[in-house]
GROMACS .gro file of C-alpha atoms in nm:
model
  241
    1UNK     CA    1  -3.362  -0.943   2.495
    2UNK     CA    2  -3.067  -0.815   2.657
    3UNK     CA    3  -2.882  -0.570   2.385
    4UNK     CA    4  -2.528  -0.705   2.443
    5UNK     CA    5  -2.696  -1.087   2.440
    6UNK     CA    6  -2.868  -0.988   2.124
    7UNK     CA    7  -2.537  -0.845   1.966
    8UNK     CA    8  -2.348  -1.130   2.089
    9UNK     CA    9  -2.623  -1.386   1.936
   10UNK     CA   10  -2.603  -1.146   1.611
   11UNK     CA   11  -2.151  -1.143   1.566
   12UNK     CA   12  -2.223  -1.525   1.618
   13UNK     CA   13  -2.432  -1.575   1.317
   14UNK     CA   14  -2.234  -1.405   1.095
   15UNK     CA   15  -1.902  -1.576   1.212
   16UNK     CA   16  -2.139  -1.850   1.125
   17UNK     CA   17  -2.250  -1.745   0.757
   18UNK     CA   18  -1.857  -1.666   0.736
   19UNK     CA   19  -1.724  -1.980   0.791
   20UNK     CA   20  -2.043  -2.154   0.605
   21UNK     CA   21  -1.962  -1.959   0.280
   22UNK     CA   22  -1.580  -2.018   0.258
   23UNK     CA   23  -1.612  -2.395   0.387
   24UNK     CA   24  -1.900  -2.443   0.130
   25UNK     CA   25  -1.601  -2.298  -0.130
   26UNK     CA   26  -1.345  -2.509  -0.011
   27UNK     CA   27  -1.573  -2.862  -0.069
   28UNK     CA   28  -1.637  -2.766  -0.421
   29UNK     CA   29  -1.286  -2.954  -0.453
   30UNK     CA   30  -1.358  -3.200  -0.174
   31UNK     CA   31  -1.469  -3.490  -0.463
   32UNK     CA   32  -1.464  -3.479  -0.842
   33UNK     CA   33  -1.437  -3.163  -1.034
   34UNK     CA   34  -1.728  -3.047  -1.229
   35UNK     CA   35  -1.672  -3.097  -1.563
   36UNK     CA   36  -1.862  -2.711  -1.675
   37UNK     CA   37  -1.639  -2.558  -1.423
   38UNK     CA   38  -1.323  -2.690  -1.640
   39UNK     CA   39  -1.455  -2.665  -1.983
   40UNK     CA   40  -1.481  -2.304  -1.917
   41UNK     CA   41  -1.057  -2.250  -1.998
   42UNK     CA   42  -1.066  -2.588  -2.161
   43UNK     CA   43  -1.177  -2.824  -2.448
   44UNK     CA   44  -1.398  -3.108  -2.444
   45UNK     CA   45  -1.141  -3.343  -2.604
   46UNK     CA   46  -0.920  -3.236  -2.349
   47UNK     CA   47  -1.051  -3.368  -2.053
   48UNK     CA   48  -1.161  -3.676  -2.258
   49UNK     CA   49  -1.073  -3.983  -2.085
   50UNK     CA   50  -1.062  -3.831  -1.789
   51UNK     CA   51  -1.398  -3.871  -1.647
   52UNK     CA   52  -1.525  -4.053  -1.351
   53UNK     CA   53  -1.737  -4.316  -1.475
   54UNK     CA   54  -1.977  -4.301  -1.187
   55UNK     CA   55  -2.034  -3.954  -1.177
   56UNK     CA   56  -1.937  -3.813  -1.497
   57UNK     CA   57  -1.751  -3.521  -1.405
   58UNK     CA   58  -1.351  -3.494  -1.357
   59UNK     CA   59  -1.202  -3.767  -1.186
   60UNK     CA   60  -0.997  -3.626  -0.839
   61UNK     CA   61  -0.726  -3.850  -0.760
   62UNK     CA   62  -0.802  -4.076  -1.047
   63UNK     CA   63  -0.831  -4.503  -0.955
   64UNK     CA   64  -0.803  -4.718  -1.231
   65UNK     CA   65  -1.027  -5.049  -1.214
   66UNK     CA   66  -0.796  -5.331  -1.242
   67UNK     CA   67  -0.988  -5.635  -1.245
   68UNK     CA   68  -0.940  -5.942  -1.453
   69UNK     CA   69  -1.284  -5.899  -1.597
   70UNK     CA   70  -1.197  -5.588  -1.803
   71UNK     CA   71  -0.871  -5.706  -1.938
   72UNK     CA   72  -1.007  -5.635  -2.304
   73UNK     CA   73  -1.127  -5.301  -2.241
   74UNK     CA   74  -1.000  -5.108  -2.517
   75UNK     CA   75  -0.950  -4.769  -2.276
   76UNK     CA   76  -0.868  -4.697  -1.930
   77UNK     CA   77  -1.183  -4.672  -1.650
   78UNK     CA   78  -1.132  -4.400  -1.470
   79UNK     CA   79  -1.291  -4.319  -1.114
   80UNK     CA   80  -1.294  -4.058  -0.851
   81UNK     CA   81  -1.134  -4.208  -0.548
   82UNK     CA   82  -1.373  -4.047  -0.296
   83UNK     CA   83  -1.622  -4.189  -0.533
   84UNK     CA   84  -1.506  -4.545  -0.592
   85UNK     CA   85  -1.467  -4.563  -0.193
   86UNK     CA   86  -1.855  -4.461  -0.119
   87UNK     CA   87  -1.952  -4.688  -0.392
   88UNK     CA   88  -1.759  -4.979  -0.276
   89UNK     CA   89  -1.888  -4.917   0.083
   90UNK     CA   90  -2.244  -4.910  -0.043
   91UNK     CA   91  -2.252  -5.236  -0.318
   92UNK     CA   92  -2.073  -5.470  -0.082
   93UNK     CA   93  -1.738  -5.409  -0.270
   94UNK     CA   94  -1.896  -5.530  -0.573
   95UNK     CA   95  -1.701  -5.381  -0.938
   96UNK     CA   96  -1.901  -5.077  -1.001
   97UNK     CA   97  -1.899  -5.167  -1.404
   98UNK     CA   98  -1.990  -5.557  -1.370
   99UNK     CA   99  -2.086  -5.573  -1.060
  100UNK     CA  100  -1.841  -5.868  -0.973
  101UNK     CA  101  -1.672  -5.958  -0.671
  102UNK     CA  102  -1.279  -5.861  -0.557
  103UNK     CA  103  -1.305  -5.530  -0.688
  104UNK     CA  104  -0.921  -5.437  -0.807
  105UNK     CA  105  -0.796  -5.099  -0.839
  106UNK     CA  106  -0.489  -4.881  -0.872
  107UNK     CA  107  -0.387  -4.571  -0.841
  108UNK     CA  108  -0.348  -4.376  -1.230
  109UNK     CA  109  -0.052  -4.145  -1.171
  110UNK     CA  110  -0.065  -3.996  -1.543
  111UNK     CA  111  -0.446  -3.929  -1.514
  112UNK     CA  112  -0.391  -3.754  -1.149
  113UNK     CA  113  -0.064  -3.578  -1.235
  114UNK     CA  114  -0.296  -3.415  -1.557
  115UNK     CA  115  -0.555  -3.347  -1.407
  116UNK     CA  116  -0.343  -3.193  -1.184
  117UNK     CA  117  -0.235  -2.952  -1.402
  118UNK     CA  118  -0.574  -2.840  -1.579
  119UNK     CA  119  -0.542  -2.470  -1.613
  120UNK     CA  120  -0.916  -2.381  -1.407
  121UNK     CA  121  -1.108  -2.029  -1.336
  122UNK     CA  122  -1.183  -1.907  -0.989
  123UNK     CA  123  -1.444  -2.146  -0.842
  124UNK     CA  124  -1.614  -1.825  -0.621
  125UNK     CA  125  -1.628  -1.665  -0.960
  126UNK     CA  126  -1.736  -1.972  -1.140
  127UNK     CA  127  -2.046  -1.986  -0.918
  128UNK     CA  128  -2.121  -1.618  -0.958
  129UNK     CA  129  -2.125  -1.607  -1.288
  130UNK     CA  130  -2.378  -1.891  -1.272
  131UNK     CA  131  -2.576  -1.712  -1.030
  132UNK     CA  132  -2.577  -1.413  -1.250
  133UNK     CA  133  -2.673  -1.597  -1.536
  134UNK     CA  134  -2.968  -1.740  -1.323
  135UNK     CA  135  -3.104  -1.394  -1.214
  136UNK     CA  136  -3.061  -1.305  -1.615
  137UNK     CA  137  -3.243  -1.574  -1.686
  138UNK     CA  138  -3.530  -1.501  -1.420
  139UNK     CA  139  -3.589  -1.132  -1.503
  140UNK     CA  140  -3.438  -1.064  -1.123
  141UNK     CA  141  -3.170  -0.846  -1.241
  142UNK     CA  142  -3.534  -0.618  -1.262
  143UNK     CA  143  -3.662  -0.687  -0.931
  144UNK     CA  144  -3.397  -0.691  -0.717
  145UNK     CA  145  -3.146  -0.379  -0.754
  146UNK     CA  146  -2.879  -0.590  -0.500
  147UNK     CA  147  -2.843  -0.887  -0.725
  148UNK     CA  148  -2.816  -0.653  -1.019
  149UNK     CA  149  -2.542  -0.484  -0.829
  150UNK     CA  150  -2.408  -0.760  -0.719
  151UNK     CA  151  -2.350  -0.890  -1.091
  152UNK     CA  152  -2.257  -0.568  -1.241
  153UNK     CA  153  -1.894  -0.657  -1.031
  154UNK     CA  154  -1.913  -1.007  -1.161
  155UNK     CA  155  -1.567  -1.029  -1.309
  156UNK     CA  156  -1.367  -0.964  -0.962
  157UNK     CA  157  -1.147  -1.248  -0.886
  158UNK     CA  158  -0.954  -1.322  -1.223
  159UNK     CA  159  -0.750  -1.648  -1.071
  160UNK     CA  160  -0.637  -1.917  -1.337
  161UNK     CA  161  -0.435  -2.128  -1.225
  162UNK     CA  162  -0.370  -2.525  -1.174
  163UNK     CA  163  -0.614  -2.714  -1.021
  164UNK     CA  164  -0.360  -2.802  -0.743
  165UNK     CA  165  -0.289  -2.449  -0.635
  166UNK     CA  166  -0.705  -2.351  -0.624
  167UNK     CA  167  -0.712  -2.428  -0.253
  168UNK     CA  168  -0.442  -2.200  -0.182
  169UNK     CA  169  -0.578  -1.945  -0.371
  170UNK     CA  170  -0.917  -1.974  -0.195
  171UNK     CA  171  -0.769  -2.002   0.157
  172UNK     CA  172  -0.538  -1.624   0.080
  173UNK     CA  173  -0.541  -1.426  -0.179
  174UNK     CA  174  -0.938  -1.454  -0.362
  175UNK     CA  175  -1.072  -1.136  -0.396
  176UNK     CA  176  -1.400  -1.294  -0.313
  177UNK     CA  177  -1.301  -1.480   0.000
  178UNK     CA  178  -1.621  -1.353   0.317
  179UNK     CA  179  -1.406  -1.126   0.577
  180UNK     CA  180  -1.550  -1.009   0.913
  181UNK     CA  181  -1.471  -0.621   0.941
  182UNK     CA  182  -1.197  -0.584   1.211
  183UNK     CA  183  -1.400  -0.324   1.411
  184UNK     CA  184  -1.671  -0.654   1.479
  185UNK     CA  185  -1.562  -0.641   1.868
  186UNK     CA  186  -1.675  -0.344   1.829
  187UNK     CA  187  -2.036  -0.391   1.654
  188UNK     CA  188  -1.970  -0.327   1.330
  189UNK     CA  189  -2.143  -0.648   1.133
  190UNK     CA  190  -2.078  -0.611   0.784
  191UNK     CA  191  -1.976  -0.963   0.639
  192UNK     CA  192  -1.752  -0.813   0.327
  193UNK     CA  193  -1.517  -0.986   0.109
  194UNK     CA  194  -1.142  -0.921   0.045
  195UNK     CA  195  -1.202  -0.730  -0.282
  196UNK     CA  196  -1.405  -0.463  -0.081
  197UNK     CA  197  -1.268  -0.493   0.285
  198UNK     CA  198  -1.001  -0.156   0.243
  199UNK     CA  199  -1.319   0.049   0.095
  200UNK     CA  200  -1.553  -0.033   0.356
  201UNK     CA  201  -1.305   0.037   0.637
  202UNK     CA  202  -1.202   0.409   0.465
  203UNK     CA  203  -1.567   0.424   0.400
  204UNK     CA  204  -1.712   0.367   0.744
  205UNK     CA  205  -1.438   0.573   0.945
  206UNK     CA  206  -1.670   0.788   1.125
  207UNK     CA  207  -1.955   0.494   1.204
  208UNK     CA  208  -1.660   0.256   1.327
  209UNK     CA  209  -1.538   0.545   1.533
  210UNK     CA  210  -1.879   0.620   1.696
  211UNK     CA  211  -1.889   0.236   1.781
  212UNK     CA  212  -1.561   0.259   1.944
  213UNK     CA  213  -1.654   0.580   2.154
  214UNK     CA  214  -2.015   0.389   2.240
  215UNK     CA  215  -1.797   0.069   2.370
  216UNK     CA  216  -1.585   0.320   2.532
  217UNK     CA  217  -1.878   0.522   2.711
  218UNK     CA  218  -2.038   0.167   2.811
  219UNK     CA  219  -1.692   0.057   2.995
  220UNK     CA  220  -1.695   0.404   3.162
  221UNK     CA  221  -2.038   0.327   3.281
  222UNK     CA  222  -1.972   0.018   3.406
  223UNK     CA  223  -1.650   0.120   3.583
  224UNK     CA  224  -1.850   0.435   3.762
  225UNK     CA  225  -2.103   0.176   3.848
  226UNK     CA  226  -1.890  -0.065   4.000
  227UNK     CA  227  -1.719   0.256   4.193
  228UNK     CA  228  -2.028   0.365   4.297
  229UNK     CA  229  -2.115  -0.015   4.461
  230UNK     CA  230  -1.783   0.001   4.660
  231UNK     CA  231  -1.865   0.354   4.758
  232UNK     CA  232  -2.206   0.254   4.895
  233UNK     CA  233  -2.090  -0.060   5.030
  234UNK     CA  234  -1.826   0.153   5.198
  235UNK     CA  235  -2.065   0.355   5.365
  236UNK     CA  236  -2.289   0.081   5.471
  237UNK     CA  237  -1.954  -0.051   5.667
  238UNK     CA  238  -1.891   0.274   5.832
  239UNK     CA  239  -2.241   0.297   5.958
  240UNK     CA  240  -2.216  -0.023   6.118
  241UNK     CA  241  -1.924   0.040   6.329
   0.00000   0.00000   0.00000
């Protein structure tokens, strides 16, 4: 294969795996929250009451079933919007909880407006720590020096905050939000995250600068060979007339 189709195939996987990875991060918070990701800053009876009742973990933009059927309920049901929608789509609009028709609903502004506010960890670091508790678990810490590495620098984004600023926080100023190194037009490769992006550029001074010169050396090659074309192409004329 062609070495600048091969490099060009290579910068387009990892702007691939880059935009993967922080998408993936973003639609943790694309339906209802799980519930062990907020119990980690917060209390069980906390959150009580404010479970989706089809899925069981933290309602997002809570719906409250309204129907005439559950006028005697002695609490609130609670559900997910994005879940209550997919459910309703799949069961004919049928009442998830009696499975009657004319499913009512309504919008629970105190439910949304706490939930809102629940005081949450870092969901990047959330899943690392439950990564590093797996390789704990399976003896890999052991077997594979990276993932120990990896999980000796476990605690490196330490975001709480309200569950309504976590996107913002993920989209700017994580610490463990994937970067592309800026020397990538370049060649350099390395998919980093923000918490290690300054090192690796001080770090790598003299191997970005060598892929600068080797860019640089490769356009001079290319402009002596286009040169030499005219040149020949020149003398081909002259020979004709």
């Amino acid at each position: 294969m062609d070495p600048q189709k091969k490099k060009s195939n290579l910068e387009a996987e990892n702007k691939e795996k880059e935009n993967v990875e922080n998408k993936e991060d973003l639609n943790f918070l694309d339906s209802c929250y799980n519930t062990q990701w907020i119990l980690q800053l917060n209390k069980q009876k906390e959150v009580k009451g404010m479970l989706c009742l089809l899925c069981q973990q933290i309602a997002k933009n809570a719906m409250e079933l309204t129907c005439d059927e559950h006028e005697n309920s002695n609490a609130a049901l609670i559900v997910g919007e994005d879940c209550l929608v997919r459910y309703l789509q799949q069961n004919s609009n049928k009442c998830p909880v009696e499975q009657h028709d004319n499913c009512k609903q309504s919008k629970n502004k105190l439910v949304r407006q706490y939930v809102d506010d629940i005081v949450v960890m870092c969901p990047r670091q959330y899943q690392l720590d439950l990564k590093q508790d797996s390789d704990t678990t399976n003896g890999n810490e052991q077997t594979n020096p990276e993932a120990a590495s990896e999980n000796a620098l476990t605690r490196i984004c330490n975001f709480q905050g309200k569950i309504k600023d976590v996107k913002e926080h993920l989209q700017g100023s994580c610490q463990l939000m994937t970067l592309s190194c800026s020397f990538k037009p370049f060649g350099c490769q390395a998919l980093l995250f923000k918490y290690n992006y300054d090192d690796h550029v001080r770090l790598q001074v003299e191997s970005h600068l060598a892929l600068v010169m080797n860019q640089f050396n490769l356009l001079q090659q290319k402009v002596q060979g286009s040169e030499n074309n005219q040149s020949n192409l020149q003398m081909q004329k002259d020979d004709c007339q």
